[in-house]
PDB file of C-alpha atoms in Angstrom:
ATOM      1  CA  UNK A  87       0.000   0.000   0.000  1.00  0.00           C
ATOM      2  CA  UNK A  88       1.184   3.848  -0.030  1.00  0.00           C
ATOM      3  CA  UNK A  89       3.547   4.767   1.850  1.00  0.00           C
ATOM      4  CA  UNK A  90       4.631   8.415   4.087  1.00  0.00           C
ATOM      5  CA  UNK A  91       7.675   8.671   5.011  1.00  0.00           C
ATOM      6  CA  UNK A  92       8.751  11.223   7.163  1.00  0.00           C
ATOM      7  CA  UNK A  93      12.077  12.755   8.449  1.00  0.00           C
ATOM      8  CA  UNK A  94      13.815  13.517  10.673  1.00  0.00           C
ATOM      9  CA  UNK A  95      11.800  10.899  13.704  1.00  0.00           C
ATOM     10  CA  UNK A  96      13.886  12.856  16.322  1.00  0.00           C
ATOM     11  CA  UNK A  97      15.819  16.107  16.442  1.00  0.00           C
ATOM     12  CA  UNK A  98      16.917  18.320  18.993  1.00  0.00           C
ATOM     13  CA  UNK A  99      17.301  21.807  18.242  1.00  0.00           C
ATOM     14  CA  UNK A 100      18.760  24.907  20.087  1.00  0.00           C
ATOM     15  CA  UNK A 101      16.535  27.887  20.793  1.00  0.00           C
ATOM     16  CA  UNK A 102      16.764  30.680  17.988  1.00  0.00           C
ATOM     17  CA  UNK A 103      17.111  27.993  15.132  1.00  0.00           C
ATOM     18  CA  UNK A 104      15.505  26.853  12.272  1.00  0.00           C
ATOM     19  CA  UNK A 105      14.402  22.903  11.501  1.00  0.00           C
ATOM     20  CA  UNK A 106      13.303  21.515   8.663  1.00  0.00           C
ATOM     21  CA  UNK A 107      10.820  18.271   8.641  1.00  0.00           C
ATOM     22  CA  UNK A 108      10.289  16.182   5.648  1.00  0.00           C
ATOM     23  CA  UNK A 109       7.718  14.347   4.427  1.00  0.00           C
ATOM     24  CA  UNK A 110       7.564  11.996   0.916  1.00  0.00           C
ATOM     25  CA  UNK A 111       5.535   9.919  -0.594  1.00  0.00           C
ATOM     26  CA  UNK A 112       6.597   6.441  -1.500  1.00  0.00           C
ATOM     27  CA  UNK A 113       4.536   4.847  -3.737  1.00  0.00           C
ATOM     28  CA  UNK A 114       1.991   7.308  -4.783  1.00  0.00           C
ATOM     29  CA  UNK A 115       1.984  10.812  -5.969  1.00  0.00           C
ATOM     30  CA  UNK A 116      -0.046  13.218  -3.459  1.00  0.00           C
ATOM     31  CA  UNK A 117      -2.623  15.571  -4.597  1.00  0.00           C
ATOM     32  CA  UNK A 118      -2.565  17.287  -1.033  1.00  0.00           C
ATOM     33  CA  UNK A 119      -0.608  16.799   2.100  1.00  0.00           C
ATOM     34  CA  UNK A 120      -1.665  17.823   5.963  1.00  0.00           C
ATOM     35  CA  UNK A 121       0.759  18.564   8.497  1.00  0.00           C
ATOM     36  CA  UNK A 122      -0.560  18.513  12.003  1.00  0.00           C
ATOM     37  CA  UNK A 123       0.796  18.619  15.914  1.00  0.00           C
ATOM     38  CA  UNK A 124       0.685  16.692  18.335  1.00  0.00           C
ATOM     39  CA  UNK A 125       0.900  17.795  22.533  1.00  0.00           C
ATOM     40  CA  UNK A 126       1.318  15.006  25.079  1.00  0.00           C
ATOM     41  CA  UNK A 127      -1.712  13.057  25.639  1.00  0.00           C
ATOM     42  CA  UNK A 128      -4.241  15.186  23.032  1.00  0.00           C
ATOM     43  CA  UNK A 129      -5.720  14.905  19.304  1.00  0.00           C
ATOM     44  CA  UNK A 130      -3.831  16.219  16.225  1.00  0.00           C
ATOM     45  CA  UNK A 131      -4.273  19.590  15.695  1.00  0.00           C
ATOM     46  CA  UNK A 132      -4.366  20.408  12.389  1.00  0.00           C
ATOM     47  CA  UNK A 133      -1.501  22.983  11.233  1.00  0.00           C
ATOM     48  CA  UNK A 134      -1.883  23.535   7.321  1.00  0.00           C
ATOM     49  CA  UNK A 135      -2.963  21.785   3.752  1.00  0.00           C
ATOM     50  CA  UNK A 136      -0.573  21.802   1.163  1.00  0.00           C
ATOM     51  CA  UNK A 137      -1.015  21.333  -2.295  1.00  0.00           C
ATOM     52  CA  UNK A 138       1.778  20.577  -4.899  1.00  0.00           C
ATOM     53  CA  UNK A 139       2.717  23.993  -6.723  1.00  0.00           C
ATOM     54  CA  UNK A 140       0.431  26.414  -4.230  1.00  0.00           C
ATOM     55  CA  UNK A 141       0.472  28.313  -1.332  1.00  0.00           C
ATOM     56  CA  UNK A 142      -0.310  26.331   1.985  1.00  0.00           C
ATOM     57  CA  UNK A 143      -3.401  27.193   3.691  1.00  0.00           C
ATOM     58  CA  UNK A 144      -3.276  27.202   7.099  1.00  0.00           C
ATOM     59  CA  UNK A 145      -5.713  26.909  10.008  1.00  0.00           C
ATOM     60  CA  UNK A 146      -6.800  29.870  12.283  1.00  0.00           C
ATOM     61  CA  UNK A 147      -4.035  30.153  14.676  1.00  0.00           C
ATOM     62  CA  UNK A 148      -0.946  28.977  13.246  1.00  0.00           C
ATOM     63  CA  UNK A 149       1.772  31.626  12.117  1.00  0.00           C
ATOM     64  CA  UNK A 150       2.629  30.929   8.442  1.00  0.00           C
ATOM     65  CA  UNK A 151       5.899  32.749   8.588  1.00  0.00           C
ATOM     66  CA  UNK A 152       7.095  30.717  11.940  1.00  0.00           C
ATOM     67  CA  UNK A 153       5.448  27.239   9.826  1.00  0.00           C
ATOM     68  CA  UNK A 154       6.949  27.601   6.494  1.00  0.00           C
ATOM     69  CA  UNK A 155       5.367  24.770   4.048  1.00  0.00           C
ATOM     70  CA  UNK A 156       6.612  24.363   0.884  1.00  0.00           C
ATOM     71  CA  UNK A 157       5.328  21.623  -1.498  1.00  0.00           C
ATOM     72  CA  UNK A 158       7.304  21.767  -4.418  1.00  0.00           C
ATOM     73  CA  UNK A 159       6.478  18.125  -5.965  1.00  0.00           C
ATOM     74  CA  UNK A 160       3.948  15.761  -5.944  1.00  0.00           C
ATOM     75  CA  UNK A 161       6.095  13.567  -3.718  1.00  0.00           C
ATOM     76  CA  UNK A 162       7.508  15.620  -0.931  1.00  0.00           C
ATOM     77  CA  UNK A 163       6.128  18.427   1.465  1.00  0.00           C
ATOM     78  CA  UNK A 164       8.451  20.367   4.236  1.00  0.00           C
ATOM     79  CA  UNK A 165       7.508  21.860   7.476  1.00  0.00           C
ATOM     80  CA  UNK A 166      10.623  24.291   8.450  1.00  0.00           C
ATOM     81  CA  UNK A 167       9.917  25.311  11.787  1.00  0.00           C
ATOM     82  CA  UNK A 168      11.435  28.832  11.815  1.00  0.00           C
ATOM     83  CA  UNK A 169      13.279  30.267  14.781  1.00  0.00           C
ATOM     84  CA  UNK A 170      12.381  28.245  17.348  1.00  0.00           C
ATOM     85  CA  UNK A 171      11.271  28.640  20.413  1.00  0.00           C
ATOM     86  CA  UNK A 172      10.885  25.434  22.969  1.00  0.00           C
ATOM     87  CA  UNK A 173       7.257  25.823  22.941  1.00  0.00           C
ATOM     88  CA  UNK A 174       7.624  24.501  19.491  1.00  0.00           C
ATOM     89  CA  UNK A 175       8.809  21.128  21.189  1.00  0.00           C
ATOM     90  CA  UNK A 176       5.950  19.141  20.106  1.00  0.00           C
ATOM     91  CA  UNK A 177       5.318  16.079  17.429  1.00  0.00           C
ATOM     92  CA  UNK A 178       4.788  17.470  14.278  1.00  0.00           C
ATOM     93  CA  UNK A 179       2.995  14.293  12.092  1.00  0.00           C
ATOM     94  CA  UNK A 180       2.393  14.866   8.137  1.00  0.00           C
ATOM     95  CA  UNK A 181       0.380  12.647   5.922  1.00  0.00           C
ATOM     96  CA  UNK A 182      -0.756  12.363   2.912  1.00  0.00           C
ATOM     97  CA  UNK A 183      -3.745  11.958   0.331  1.00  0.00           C
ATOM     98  CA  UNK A 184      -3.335   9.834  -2.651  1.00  0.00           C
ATOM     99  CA  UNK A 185      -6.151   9.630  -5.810  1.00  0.00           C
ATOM    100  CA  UNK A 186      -8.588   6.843  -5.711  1.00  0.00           C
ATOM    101  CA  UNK A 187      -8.138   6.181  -1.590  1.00  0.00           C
ATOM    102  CA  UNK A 188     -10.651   7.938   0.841  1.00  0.00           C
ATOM    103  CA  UNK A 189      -8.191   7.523   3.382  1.00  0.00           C
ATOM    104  CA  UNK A 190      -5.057   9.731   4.546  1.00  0.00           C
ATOM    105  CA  UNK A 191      -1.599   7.888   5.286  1.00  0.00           C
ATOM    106  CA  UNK A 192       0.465   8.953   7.808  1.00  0.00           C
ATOM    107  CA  UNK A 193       4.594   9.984   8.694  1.00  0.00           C
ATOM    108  CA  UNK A 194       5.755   8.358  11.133  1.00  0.00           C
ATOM    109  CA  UNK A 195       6.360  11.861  12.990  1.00  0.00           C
ATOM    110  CA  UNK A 196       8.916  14.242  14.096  1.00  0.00           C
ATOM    111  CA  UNK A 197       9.754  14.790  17.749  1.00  0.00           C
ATOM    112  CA  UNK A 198      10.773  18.437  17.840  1.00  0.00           C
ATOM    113  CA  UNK A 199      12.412  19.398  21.332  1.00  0.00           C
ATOM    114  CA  UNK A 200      13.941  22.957  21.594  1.00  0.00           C
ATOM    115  CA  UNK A 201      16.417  23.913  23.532  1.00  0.00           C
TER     116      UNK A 201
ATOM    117  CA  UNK B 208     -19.767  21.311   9.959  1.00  0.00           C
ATOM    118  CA  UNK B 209     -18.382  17.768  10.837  1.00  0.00           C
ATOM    119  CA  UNK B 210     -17.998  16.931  14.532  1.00  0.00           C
ATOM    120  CA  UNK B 211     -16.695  13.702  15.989  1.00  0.00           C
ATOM    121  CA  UNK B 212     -16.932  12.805  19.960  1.00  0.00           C
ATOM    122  CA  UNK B 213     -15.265   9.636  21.541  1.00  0.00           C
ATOM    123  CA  UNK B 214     -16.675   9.063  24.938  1.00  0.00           C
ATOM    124  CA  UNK B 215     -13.866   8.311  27.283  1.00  0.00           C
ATOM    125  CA  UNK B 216     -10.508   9.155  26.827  1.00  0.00           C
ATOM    126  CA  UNK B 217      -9.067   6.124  28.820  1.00  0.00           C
ATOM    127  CA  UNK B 218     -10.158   2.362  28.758  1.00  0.00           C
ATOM    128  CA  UNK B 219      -8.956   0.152  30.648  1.00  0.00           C
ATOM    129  CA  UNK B 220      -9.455  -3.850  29.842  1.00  0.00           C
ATOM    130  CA  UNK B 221      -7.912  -7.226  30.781  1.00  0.00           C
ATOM    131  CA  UNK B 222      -6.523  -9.402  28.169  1.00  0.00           C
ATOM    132  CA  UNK B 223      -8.806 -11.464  26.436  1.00  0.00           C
ATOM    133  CA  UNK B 224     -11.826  -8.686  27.477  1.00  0.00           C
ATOM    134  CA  UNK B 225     -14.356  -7.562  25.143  1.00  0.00           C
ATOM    135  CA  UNK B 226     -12.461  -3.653  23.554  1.00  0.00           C
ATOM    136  CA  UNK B 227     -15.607  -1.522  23.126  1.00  0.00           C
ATOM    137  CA  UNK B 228     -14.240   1.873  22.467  1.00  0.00           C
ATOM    138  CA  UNK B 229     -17.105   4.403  21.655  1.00  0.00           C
ATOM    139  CA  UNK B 230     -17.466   7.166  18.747  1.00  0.00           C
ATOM    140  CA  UNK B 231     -20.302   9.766  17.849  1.00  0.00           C
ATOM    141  CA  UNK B 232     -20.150  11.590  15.066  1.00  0.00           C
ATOM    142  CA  UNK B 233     -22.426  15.086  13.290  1.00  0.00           C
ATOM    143  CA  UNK B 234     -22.785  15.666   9.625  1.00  0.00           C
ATOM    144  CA  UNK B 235     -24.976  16.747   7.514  1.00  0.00           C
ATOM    145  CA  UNK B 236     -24.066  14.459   4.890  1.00  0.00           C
ATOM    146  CA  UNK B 237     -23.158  11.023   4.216  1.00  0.00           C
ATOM    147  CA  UNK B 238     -20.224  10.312   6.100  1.00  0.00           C
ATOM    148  CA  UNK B 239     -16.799   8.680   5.655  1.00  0.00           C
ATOM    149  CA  UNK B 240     -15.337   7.529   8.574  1.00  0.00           C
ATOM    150  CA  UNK B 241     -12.129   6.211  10.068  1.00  0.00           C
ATOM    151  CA  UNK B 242     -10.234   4.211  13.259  1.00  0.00           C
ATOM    152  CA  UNK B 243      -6.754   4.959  13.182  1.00  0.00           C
ATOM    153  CA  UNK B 244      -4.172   3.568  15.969  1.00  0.00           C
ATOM    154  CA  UNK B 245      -1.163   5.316  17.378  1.00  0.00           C
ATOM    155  CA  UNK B 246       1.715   3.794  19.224  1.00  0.00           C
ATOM    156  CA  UNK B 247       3.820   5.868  21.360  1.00  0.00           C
ATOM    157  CA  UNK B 248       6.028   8.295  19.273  1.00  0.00           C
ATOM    158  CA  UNK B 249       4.750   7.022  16.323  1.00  0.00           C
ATOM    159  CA  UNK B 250       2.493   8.180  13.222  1.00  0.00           C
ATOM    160  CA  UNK B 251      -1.460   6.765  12.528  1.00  0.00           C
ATOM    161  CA  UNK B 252      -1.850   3.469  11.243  1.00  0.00           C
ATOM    162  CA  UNK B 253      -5.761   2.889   9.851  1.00  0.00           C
ATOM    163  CA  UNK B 254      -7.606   0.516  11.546  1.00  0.00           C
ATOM    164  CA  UNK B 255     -10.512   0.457   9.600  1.00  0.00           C
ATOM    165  CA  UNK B 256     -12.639   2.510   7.669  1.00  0.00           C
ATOM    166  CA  UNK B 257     -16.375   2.955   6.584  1.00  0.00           C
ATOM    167  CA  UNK B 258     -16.998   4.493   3.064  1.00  0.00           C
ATOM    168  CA  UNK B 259     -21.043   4.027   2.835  1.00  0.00           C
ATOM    169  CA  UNK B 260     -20.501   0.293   1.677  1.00  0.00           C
ATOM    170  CA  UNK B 261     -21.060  -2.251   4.212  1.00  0.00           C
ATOM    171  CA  UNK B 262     -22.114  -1.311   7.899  1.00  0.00           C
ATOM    172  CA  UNK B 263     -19.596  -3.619   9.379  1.00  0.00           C
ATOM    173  CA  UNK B 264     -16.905  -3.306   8.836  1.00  0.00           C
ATOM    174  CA  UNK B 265     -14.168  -5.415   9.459  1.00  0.00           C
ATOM    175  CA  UNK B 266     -10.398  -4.240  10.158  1.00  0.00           C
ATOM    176  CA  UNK B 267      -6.548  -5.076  10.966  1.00  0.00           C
ATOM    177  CA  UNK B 268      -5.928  -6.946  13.928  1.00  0.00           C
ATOM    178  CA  UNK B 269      -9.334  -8.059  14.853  1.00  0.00           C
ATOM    179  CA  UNK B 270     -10.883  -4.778  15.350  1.00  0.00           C
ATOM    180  CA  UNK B 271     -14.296  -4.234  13.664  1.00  0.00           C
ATOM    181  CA  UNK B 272     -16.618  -1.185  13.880  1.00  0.00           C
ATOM    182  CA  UNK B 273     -20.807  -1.322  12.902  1.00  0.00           C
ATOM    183  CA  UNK B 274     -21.834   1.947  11.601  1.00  0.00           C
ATOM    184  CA  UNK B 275     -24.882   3.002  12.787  1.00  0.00           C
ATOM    185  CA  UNK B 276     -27.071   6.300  11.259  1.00  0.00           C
ATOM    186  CA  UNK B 277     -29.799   6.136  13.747  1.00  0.00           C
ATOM    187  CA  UNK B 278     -27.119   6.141  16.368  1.00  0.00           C
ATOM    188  CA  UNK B 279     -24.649   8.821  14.643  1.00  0.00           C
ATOM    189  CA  UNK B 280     -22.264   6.521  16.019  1.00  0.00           C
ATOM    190  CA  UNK B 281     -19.154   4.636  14.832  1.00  0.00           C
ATOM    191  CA  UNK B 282     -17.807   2.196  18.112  1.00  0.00           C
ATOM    192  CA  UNK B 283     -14.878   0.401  17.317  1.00  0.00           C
ATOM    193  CA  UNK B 284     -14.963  -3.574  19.057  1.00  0.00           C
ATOM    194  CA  UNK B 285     -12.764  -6.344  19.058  1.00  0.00           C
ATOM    195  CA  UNK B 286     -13.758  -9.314  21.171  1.00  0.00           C
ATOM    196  CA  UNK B 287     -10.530 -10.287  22.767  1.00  0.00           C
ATOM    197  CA  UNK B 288      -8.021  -8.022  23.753  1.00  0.00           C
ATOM    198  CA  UNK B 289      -3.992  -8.425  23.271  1.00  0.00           C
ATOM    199  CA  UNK B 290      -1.500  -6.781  25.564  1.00  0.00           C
ATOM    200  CA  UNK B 291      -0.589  -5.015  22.117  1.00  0.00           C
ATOM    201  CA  UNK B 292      -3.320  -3.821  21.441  1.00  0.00           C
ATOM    202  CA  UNK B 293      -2.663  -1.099  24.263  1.00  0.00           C
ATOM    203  CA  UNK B 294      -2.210   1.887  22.367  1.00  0.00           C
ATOM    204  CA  UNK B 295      -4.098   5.799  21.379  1.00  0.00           C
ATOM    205  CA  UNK B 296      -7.280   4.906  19.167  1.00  0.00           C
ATOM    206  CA  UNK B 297      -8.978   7.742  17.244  1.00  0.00           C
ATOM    207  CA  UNK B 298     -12.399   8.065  15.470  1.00  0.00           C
ATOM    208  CA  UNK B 299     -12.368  10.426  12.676  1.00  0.00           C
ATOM    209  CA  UNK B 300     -14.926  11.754   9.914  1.00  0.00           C
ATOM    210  CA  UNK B 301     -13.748  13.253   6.849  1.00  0.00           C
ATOM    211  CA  UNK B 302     -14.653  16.748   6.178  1.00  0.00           C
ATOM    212  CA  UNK B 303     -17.045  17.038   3.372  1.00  0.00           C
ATOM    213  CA  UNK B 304     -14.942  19.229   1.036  1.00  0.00           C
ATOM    214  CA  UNK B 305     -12.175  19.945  -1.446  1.00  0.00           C
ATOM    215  CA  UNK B 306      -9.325  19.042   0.818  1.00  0.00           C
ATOM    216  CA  UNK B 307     -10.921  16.003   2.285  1.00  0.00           C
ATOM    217  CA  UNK B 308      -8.916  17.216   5.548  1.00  0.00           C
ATOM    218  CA  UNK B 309      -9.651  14.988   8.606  1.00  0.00           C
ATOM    219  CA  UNK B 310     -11.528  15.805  11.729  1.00  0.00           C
ATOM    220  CA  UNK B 311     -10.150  13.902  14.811  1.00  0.00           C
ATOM    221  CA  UNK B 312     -11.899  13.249  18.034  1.00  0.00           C
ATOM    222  CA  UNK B 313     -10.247  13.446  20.576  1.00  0.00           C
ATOM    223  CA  UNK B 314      -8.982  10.077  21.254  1.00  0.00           C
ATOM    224  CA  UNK B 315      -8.844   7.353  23.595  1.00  0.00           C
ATOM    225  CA  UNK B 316      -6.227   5.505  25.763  1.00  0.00           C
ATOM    226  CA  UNK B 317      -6.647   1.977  25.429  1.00  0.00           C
ATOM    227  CA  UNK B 318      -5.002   0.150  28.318  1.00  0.00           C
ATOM    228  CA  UNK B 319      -4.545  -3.633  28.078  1.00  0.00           C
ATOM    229  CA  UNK B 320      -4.088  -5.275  32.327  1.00  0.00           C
ATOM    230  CA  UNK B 321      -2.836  -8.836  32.042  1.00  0.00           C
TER     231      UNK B 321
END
């Protein structure tokens, strides 16, 4: 079946820096990718929608110039968390929608931790 | 708009227990819906998902859910549970638009007591 990958799983970060989060798709090109986050214990939280060769939209609430998403092929999508802060430590999950499947597939995630 | 409510965020069952873990949903249209499981520090891995076809519907692992209109609900059962089965479960619905973006309830702890 299709496959999300996403990258780095783990990175540690010092405070004022930027990080950059992949995600691809493996098997299937992908019409639109979500990236959400994650805090301890709760639900995703939807961040943005990406689609290949447009602007992101984001939800209410998230800062598009602190998320930058760029989607520049039908096979990857990146999340660069810009100067970070370490209440940006969160997991950051991406995943993907492919043609003819109702269902999203999912990164494995990205444990952000700022320092 | 779409809405989806699991009742009770933690479960707690002994191995080899019925799982009965419980999800409402709101929409105004036909609804797809989905079980996905998370592992700790790990993505979503789909369960199981209900796309107006069948009413039961049968998933990975054992898990099933019955999808019920009358009800507005979408409980997701498996009749004996494994000490790995102990994970996050979500319920979610997806939004009836372009973007086909996912609305996630809020997600339940299942724990698994030998």
């Amino acid at each position: 079946g299709a496959v999300v990958s996403q990258h780095p799983s783990r990175v540690i970060c010092k405070s004022g820096t930027s990080v950059k989060i992949e995600c691809r798709s493996l098997d299937f090109q992908a019409t639109t990718m979500f990236w959400y986050r994650q805090f301890p214990k709760q639900s995703l939280m939807l961040m943005a929608t990406s689609n290949e060769g447009s602007k992101a939209t984001y939800e209410q609430g998230v800062e598009k110039d602190k998320f930058l998403i760029n989607h520049a092929s039908l096979t990857l999508s990146t999340l660069t968390v810009t100067s970070a802060h370490p209440e940006d430590s969160s997991f950051y999950i991406c995943s993907a929608r492919f043609p003819l499947h109702t269902e999203a597939f999912f990164g494995q995630g990205t444990r952000l931790t700022v320092v | 708009a779409q809405s989806v409510t699991q009742l009770g965020s933690h479960v707690s069952v002994s191995e080899g227990a019925l799982v009965l873990l419980r999800c409402n949903y709101s929409s105004s249209v036909p609804p797809y819906l989905f079980w996905y499981v998370q592992y700790p520090n790990q993505g979503l891995q789909l369960l199981l998902k209900y796309t107006s076809a069948a009413t039961l519907v049968k998933g990975i692992n054992g898990f099933e859910a019955e999808f019920k209109k009358s009800e507005t609900s979408f409980h997701l059962t498996k009749p004996s549970a494994h000490m790995s089965d102990a994970a996050e479960y979500f319920c979610a619905v997806k939004e009836a638009s372009n973007t086909g973006k996912l609305i996630f309830g809020q997600g339940t702890t299942l724990q698994v007591k030998p």
